[in-house]
CSV table of C-alpha atoms in Angstrom, one decimal:
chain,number,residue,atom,x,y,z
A,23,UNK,CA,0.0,0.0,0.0
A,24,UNK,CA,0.9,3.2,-0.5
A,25,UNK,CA,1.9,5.7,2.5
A,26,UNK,CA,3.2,8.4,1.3
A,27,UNK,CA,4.2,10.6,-2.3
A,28,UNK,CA,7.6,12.1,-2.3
A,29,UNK,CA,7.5,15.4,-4.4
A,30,UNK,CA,10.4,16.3,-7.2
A,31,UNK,CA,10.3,19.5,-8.5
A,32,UNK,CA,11.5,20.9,-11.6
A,33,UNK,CA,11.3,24.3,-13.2
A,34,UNK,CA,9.9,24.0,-17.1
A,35,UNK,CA,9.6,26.6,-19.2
A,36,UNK,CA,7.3,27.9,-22.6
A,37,UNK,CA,8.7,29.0,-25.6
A,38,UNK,CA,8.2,32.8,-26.2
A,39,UNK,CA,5.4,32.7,-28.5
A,40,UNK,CA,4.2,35.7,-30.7
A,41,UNK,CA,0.4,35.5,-32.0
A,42,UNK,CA,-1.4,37.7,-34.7
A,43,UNK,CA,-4.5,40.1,-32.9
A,44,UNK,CA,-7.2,40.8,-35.7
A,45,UNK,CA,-9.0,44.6,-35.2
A,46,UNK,CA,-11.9,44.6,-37.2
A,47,UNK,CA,-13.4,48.2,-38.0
A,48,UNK,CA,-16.7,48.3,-39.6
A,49,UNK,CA,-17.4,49.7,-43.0
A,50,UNK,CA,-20.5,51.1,-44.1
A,51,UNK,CA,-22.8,52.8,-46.7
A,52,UNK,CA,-23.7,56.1,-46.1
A,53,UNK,CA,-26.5,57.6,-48.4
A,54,UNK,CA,-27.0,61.1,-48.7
A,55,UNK,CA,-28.6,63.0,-51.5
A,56,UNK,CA,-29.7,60.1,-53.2
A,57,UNK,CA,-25.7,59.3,-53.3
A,58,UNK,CA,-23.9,56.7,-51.8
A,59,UNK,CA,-20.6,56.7,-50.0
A,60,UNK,CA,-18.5,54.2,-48.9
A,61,UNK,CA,-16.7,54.9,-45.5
A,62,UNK,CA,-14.0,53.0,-43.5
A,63,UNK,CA,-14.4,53.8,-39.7
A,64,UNK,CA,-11.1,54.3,-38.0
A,65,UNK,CA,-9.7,52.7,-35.7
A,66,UNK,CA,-10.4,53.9,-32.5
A,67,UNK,CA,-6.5,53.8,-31.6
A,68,UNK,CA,-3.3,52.5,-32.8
A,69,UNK,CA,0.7,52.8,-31.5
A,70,UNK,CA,2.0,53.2,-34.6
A,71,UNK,CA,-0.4,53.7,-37.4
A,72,UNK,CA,0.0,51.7,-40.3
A,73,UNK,CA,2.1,49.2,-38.3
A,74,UNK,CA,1.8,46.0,-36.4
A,75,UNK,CA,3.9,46.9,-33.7
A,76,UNK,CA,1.6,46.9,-30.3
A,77,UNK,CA,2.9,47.9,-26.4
A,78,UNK,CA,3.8,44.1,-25.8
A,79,UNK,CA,5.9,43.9,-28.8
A,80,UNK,CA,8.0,47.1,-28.6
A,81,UNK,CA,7.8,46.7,-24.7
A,82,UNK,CA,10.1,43.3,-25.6
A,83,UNK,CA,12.2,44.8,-28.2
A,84,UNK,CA,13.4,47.2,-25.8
A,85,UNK,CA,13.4,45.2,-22.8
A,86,UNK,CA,16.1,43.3,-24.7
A,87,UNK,CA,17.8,45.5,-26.4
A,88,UNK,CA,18.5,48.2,-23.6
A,89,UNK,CA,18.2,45.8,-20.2
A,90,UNK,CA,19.8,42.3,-21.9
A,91,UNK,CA,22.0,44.2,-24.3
A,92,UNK,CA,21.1,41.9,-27.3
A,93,UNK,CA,22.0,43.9,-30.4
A,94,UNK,CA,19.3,44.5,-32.9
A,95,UNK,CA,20.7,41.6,-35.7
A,96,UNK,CA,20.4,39.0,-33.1
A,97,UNK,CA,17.0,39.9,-32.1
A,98,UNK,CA,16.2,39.8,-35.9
A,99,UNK,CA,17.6,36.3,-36.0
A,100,UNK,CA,15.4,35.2,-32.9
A,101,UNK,CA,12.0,36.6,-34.5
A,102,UNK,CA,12.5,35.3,-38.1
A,103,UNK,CA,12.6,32.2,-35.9
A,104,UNK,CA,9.4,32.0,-34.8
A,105,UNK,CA,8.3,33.3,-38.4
A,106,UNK,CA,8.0,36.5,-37.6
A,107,UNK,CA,9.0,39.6,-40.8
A,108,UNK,CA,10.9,41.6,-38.5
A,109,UNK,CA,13.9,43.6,-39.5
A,110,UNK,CA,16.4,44.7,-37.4
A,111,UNK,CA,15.9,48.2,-39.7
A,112,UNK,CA,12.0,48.1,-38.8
A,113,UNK,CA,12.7,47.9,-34.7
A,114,UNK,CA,15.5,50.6,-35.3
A,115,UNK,CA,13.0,52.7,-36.9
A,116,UNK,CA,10.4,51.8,-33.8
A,117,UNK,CA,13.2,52.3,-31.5
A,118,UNK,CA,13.7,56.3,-32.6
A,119,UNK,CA,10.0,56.8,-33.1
A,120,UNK,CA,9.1,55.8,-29.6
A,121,UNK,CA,12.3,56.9,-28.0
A,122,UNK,CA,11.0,60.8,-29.2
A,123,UNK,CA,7.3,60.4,-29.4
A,124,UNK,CA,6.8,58.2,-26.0
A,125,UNK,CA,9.8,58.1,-23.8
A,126,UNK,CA,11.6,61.5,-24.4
A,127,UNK,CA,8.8,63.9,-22.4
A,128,UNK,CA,9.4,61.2,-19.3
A,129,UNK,CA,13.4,61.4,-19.3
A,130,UNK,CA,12.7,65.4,-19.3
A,131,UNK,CA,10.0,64.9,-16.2
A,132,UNK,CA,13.1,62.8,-14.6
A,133,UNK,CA,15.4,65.5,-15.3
A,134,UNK,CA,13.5,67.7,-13.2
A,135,UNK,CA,13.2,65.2,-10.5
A,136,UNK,CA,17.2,65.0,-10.2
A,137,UNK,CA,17.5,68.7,-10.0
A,138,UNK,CA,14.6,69.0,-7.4
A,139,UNK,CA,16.1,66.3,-5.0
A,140,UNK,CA,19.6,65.3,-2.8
A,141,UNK,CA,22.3,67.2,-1.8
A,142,UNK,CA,24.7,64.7,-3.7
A,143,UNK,CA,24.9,63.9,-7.1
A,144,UNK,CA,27.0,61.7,-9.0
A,145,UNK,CA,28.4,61.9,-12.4
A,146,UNK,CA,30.6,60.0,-15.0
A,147,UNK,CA,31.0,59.4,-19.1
A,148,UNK,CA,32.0,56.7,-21.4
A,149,UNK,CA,32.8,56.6,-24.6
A,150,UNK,CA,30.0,55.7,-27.9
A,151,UNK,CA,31.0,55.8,-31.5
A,152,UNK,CA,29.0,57.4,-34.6
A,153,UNK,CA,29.1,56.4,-37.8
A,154,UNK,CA,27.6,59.9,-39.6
A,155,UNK,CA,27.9,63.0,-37.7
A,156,UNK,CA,26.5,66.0,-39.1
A,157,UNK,CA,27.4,69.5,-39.3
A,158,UNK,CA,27.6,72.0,-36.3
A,159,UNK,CA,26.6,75.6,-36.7
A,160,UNK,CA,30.0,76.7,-38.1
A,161,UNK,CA,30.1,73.8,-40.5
A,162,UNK,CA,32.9,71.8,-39.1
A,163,UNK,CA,32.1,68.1,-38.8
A,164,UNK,CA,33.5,65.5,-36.8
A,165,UNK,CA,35.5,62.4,-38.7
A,166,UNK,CA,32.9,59.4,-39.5
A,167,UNK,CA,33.5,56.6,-36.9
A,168,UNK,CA,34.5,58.5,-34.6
A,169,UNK,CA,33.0,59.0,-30.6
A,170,UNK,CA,30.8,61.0,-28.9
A,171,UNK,CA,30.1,60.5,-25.5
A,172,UNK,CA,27.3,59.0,-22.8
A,173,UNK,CA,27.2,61.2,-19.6
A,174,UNK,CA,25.4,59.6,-16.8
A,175,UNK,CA,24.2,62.0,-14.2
A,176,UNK,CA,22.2,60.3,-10.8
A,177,UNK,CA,21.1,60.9,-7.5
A,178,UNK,CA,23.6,60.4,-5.1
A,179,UNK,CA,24.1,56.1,-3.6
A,180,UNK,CA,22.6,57.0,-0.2
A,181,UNK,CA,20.1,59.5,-1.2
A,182,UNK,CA,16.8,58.5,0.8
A,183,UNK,CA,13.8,58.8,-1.6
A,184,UNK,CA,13.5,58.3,-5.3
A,185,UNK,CA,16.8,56.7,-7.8
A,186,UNK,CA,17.0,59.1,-11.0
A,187,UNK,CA,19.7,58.2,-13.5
A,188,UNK,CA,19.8,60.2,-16.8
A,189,UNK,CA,21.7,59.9,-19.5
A,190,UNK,CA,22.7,62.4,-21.8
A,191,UNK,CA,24.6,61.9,-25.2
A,192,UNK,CA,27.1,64.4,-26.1
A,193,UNK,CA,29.7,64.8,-29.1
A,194,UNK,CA,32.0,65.9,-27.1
A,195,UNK,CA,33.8,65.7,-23.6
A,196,UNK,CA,34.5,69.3,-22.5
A,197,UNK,CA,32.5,71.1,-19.8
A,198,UNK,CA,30.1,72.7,-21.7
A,199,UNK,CA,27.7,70.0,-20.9
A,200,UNK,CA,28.1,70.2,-16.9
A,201,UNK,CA,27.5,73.3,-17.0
A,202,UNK,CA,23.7,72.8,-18.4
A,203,UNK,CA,23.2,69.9,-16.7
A,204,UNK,CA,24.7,70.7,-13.7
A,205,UNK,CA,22.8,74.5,-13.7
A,206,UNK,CA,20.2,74.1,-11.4
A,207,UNK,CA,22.6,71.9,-8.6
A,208,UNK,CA,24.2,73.2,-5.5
A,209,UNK,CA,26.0,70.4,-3.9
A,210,UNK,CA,28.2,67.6,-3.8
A,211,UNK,CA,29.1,66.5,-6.9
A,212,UNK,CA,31.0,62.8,-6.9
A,213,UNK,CA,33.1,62.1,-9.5
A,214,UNK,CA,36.8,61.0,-11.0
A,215,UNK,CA,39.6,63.6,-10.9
A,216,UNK,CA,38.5,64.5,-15.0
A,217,UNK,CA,39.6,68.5,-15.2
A,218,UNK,CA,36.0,69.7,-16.3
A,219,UNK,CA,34.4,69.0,-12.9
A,220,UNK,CA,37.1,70.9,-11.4
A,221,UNK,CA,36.1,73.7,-13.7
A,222,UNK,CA,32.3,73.4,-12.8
A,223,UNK,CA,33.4,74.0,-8.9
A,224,UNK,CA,35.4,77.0,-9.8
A,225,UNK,CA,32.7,78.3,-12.2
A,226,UNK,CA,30.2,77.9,-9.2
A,227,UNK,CA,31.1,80.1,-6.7
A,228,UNK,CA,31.4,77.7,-3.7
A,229,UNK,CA,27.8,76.3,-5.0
A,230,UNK,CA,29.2,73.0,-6.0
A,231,UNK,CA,31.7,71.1,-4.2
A,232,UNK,CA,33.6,68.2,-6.3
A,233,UNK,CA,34.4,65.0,-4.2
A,234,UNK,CA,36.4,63.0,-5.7
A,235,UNK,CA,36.3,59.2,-5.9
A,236,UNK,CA,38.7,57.0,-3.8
A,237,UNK,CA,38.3,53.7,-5.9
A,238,UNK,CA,40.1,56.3,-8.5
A,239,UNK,CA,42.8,56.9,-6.0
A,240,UNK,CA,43.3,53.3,-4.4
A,241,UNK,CA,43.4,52.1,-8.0
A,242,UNK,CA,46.4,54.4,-8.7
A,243,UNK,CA,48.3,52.0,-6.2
A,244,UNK,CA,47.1,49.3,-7.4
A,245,UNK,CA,48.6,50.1,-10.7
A,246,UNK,CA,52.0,51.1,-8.9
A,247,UNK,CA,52.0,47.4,-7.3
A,248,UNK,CA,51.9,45.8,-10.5
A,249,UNK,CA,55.1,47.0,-12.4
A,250,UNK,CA,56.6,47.0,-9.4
A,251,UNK,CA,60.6,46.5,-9.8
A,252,UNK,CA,61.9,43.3,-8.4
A,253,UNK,CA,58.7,42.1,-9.5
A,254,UNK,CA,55.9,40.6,-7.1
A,255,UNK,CA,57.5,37.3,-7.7
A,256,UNK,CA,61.1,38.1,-6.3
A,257,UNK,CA,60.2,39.8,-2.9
A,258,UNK,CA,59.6,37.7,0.4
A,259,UNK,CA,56.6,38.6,2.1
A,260,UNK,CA,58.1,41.4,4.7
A,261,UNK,CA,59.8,43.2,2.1
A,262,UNK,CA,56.7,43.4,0.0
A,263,UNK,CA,54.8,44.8,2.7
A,264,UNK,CA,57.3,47.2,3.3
A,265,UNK,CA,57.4,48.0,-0.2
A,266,UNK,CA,56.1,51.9,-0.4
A,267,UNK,CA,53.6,50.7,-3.6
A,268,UNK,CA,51.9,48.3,-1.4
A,269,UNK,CA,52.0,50.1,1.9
A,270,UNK,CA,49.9,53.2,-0.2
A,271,UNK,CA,47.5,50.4,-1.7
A,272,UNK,CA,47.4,48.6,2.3
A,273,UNK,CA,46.6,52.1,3.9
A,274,UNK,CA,43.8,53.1,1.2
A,275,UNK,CA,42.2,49.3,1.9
A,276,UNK,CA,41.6,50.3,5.3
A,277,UNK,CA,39.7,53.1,4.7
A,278,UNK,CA,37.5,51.0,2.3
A,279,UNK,CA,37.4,48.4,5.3
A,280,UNK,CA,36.4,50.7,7.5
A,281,UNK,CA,33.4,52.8,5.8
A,282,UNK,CA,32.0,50.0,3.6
A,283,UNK,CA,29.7,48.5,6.9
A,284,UNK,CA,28.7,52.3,7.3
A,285,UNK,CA,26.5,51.9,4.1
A,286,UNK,CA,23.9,50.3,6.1
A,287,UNK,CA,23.4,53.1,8.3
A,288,UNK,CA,21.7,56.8,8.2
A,289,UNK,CA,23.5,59.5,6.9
A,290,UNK,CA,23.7,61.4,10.5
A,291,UNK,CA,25.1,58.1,12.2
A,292,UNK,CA,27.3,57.5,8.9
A,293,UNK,CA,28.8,60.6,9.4
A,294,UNK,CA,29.7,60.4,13.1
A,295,UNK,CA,31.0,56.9,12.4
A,296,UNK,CA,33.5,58.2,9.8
A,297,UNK,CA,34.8,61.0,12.3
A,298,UNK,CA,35.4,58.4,15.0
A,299,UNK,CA,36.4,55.0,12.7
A,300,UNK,CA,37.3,56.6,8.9
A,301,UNK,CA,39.1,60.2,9.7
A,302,UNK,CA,41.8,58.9,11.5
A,303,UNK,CA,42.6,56.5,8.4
A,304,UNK,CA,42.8,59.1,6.1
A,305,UNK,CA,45.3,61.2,7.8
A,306,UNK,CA,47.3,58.3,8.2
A,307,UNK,CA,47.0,57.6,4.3
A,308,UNK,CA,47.8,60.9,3.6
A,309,UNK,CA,50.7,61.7,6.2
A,310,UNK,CA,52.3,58.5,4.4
A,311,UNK,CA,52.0,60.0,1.1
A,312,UNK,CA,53.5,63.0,2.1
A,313,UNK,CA,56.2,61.3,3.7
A,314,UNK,CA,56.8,59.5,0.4
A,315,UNK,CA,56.9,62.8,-1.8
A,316,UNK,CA,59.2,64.2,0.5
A,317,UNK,CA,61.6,61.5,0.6
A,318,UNK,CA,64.4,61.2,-1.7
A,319,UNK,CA,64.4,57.8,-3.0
A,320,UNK,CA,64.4,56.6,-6.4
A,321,UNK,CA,60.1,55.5,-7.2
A,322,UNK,CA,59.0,53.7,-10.1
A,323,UNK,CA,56.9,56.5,-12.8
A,324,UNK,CA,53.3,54.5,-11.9
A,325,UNK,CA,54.0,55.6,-7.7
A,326,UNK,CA,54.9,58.7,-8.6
A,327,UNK,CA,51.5,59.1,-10.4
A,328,UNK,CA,49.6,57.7,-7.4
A,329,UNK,CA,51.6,59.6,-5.2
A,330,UNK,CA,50.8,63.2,-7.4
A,331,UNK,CA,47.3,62.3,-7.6
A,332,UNK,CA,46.6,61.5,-4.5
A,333,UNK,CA,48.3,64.7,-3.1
A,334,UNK,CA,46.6,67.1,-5.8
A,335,UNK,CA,43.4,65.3,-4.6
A,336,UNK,CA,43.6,65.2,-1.1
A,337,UNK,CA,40.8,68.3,-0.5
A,338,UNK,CA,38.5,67.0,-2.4
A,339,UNK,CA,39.4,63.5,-1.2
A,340,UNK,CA,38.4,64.7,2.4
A,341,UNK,CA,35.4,66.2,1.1
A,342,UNK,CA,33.5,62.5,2.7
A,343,UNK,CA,34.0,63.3,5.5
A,344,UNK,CA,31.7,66.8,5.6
A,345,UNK,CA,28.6,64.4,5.3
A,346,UNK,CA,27.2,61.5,5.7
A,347,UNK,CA,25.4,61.6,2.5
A,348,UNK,CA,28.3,61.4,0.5
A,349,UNK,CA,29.5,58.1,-0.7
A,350,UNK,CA,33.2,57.0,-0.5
A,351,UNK,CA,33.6,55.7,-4.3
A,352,UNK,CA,31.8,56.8,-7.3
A,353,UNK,CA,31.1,53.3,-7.9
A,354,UNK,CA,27.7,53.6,-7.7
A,355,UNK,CA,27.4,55.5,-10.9
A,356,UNK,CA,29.9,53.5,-12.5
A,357,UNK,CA,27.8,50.1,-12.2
A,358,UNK,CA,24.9,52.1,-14.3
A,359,UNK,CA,27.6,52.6,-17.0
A,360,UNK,CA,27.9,48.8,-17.5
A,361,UNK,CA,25.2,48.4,-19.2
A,362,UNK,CA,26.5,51.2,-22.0
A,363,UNK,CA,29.4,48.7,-21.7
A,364,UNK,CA,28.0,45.7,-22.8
A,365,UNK,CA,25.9,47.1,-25.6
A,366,UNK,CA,28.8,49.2,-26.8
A,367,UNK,CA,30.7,45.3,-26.8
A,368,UNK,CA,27.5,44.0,-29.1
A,369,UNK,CA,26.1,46.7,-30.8
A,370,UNK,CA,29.2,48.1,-31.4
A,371,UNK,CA,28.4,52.2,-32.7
A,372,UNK,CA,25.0,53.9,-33.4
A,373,UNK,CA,24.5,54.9,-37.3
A,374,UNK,CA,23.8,58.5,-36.4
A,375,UNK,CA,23.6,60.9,-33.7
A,376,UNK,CA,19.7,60.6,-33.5
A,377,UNK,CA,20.1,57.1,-32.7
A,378,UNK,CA,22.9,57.7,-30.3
A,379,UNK,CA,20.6,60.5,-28.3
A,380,UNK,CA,17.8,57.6,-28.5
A,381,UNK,CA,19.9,55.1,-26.7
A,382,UNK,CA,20.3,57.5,-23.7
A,383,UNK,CA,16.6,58.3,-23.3
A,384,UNK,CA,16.0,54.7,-23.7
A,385,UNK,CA,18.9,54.0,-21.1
A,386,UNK,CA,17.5,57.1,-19.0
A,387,UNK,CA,14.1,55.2,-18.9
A,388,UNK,CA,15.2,51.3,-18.2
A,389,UNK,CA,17.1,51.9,-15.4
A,390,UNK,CA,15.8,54.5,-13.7
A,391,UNK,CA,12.5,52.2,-13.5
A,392,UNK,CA,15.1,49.2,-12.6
A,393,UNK,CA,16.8,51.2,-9.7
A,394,UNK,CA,13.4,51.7,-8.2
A,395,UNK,CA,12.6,47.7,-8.3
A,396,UNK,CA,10.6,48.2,-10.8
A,397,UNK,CA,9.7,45.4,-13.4
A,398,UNK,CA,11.5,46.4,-16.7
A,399,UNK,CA,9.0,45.1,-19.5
A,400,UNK,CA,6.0,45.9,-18.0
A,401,UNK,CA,7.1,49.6,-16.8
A,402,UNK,CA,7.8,50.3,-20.9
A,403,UNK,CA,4.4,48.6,-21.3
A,404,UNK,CA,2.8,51.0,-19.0
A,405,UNK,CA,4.2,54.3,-21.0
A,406,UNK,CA,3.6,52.8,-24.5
A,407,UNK,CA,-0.4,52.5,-23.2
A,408,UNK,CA,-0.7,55.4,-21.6
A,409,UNK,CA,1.4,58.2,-22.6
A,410,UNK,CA,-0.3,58.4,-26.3
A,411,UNK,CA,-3.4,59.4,-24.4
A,412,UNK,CA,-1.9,62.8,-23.2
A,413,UNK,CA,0.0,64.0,-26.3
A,414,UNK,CA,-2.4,66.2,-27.8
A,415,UNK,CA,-2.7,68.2,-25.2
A,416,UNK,CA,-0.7,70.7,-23.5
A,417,UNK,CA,-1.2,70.0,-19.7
A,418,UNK,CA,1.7,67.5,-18.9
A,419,UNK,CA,0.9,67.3,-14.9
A,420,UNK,CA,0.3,63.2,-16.4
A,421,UNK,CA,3.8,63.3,-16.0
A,422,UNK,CA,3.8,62.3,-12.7
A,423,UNK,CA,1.7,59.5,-13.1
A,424,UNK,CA,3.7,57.9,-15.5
A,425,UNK,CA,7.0,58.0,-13.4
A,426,UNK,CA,8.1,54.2,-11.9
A,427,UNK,CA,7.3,54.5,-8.5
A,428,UNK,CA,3.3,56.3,-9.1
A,429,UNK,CA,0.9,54.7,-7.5
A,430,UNK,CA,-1.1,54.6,-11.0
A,431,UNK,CA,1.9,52.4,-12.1
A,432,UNK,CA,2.5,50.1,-9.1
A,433,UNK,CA,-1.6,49.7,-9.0
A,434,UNK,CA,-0.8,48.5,-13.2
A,435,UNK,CA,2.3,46.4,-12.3
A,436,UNK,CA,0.5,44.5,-9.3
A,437,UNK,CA,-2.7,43.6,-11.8
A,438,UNK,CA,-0.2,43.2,-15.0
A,439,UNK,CA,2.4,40.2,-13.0
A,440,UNK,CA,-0.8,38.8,-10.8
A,441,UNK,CA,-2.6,37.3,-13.8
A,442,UNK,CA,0.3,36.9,-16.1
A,443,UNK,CA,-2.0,38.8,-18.8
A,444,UNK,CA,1.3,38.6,-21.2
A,445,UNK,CA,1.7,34.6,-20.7
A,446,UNK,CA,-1.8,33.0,-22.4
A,447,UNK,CA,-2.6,33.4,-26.0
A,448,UNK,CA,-6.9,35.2,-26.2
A,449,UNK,CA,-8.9,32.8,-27.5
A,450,UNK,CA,-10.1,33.4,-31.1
A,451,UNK,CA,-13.7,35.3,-31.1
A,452,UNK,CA,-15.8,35.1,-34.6
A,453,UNK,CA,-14.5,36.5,-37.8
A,454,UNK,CA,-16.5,39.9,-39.0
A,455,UNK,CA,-18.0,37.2,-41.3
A,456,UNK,CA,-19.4,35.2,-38.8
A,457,UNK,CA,-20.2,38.4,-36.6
A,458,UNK,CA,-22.6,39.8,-39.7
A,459,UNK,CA,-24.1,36.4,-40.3
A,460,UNK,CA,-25.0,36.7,-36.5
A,461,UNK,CA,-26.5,40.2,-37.0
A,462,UNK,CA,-28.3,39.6,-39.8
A,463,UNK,CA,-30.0,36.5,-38.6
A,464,UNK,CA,-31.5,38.9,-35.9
A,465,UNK,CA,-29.4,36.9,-33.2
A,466,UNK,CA,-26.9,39.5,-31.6
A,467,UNK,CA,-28.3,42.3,-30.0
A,468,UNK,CA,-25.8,45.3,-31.2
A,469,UNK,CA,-27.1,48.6,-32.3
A,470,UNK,CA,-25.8,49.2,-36.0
């Protein structure tokens, strides 16, 4: 007899599956005057018209394209697949078309949102290349191929409240762009030691305040330790710790050691933890690296650059320990440029500059809605449905209902992942055929 029933579990999984959804408009025979006219009613709304792109399949496209970092030809692989006629050209037309028409307005409602909130920001670039660039205003015209570049501007790592993270494309590096972006800020602003956010502070009269970023400095030692002459290989254990590369690179781990268990706490605690635990680190990093420029020894080139930077750096190094809002590192800001990264390793360049400038809305939009746990797909979803029903008018108060953490959207989210409406094929309903057989027969109750 049986006793018992031992359960094994597996995970299986569907297919993605793409089905065709029939709209069927009526048309009708209007007589007038005797005359007859033949209209076609219009349909009552479409994303795109005169394509067959709807919210679930452009909500997929760029899900993939901008959170998975699939490059357009693969995704034009996968659909032919499944016997789908989709180009990549067609979803890089889609892409610019919704990237202006749908998603730019909400990167610009963002934008305000970052300007509005935090005493800290955080900032960084990366490089993207273009194949065509057009003309400026004085007719020069950048070399085809060559890069432009993807700013990332966010809300500081301990900022309590809503995660903004815009991203701006740029054909250039130089500070013209901090100084629209950054316009509206008085601050912190964390960063790398790059010469144009020094520029920015200067500019600002004491209303921005550039912290620089210590993974930046410890990484200068870092480098120092690994051309280090005799190598790694030839020195016994004392002598390597004794070594002035790897004393710097020891000294700076401390301080990382030391502050990286205050994350968890508030920014007032944070900050009296760093005076008591983390200040007395620093010093003692920078006393040593003082004592290393001032002592005549011969130093490898790659210490004397750590040494330098560090020392040019050291105010704005220190610049931590003012407030507890301010993070260490900027690696917080770095981790969002990863997924630039990635695509730039598939994708490889954008054709133009237009597409290049669609990337970072599209970019500005994913994760944003992913740093505040939002669910990627059905967040793009949510705009592609809703925002066409506010462009033709002016008031754009909507705005704030359309942002990742409204309660319009978590209220769509909850109903949308609940009952998995994106998981079941509809069930076919009667063909306009059938539907005017039905009428006709005096069996359906519609009003013509």
């Amino acid at each position: 007899r049986i006793v018992n029933f031992n359960c094994h579990s597996e995970i299986r999984e569907t297919r993605p599956h793409n089905y065709v959804y029939n709209e069927y408009t009526p048309v009708i025979v209007e007589t007038r005057d005797n005359k007859l006219r033949i209209i076609s009613l219009p349909r009552a709304s479409a994303l795109y018209p005169g394509s067959f792109v709807s919210e679930s399949l452009m909500s997929s496209i760029l899900t993939r394209r901008f959170q998975m970092a699939l490059p357009l030809n693969r995704l034009e692989k996968e659909y032919h697949s499944r016997g789908v006629p989709l180009s990549r050209q067609t979803m890089s037309n889609w892409i610019i078309h919704f990237a202006l028409e749908i998603f730019a307005p909400i990167r610009e409602r963002m934008w305000q949102e970052l300007d509005q909130g935090g005493l800290v920001r955080q900032c960084d670039e990366t490089t993207w290349r273009v194949v065509i660039w057009p003309e400026d205003e004085d007719g020069n015209k950048k070399k085809n191929g060559s890069r432009g570049y993807l700013w990332v501007h966010t809300t500081g790592e301990f900022t309590q409240g809503h995660k903004i993270l815009i991203y701006v494309f740029e054909p250039s590096r130089s500070a013209d762009h901090l100084r629209i972006m950054l316009k509206e800020m008085a601050g912190y602003l964390v960063s790398d030691a790059y010469s144009a956010y020094h520029t920015i502070e200067n500019e600002s009269g004491g209303r921005i305040k550039a912290a620089m970023c210590w993974m930046h400095c410890r990484r200068m030692f870092a480098r120092a330790v690994m051309v280090m002459e005799p190598g790694l290989d030839e020195l016994d254990a004392e002598e390597l710790k004794n070594s002035p590369e790897v004393t710097g690179l020891l000294l700076a781990n401390q301080i990382f050691e030391a502050d990286t268990p205050l994350k968890k706490l508030d920014s007032d605690e944070r900050y009296r933890k760093r005076k008591e635990k983390v200040a007395p680190l620093v010093e003692e990093f920078f006393g040593y690296v003082h004592s290393v420029e001032d002592e005549d020894f011969e130093r490898s080139p790659k210490l004397q650059e750590a040494v330098t930077y560090a020392i040019n750096q050291e105010d704005n190094l220190k610049l931590f320990l003012e407030n507890g809002s301010i993070p260490l590192d900027n690696g917080y800001v770095e981790r969002s440029i990863k997924p630039v990264a990635l695509a730039r390793r598939n994708s490889l360049f954008s054709y133009t500059m237009l597409g290049a400038e669609c990337n970072a809305i599209m970019y500005s939009i994913v994760e944003t809605a992913r740093a505040n746990g939002a669910d990627v797909y059905t967040y793009l979803k949510y705009l592609l449905s809703e925002v066409p029903k506010h462009l033709d008018g002016k008031d754009r108060h909507f705005l704030d209902d359309m942002m990742p953490w409204s309660m319009q959207y978590l209220q769509f989210e909850r109903y949308e992942l609940e009952h998995h409406t994106d998981e079941y094929v509809p069930k076919s309903q009667e063909s306009p055929k059938e539907y005017l057989q039905r009428f006709r027969s005096g069996k359906s109750n519609d009003v013509a």
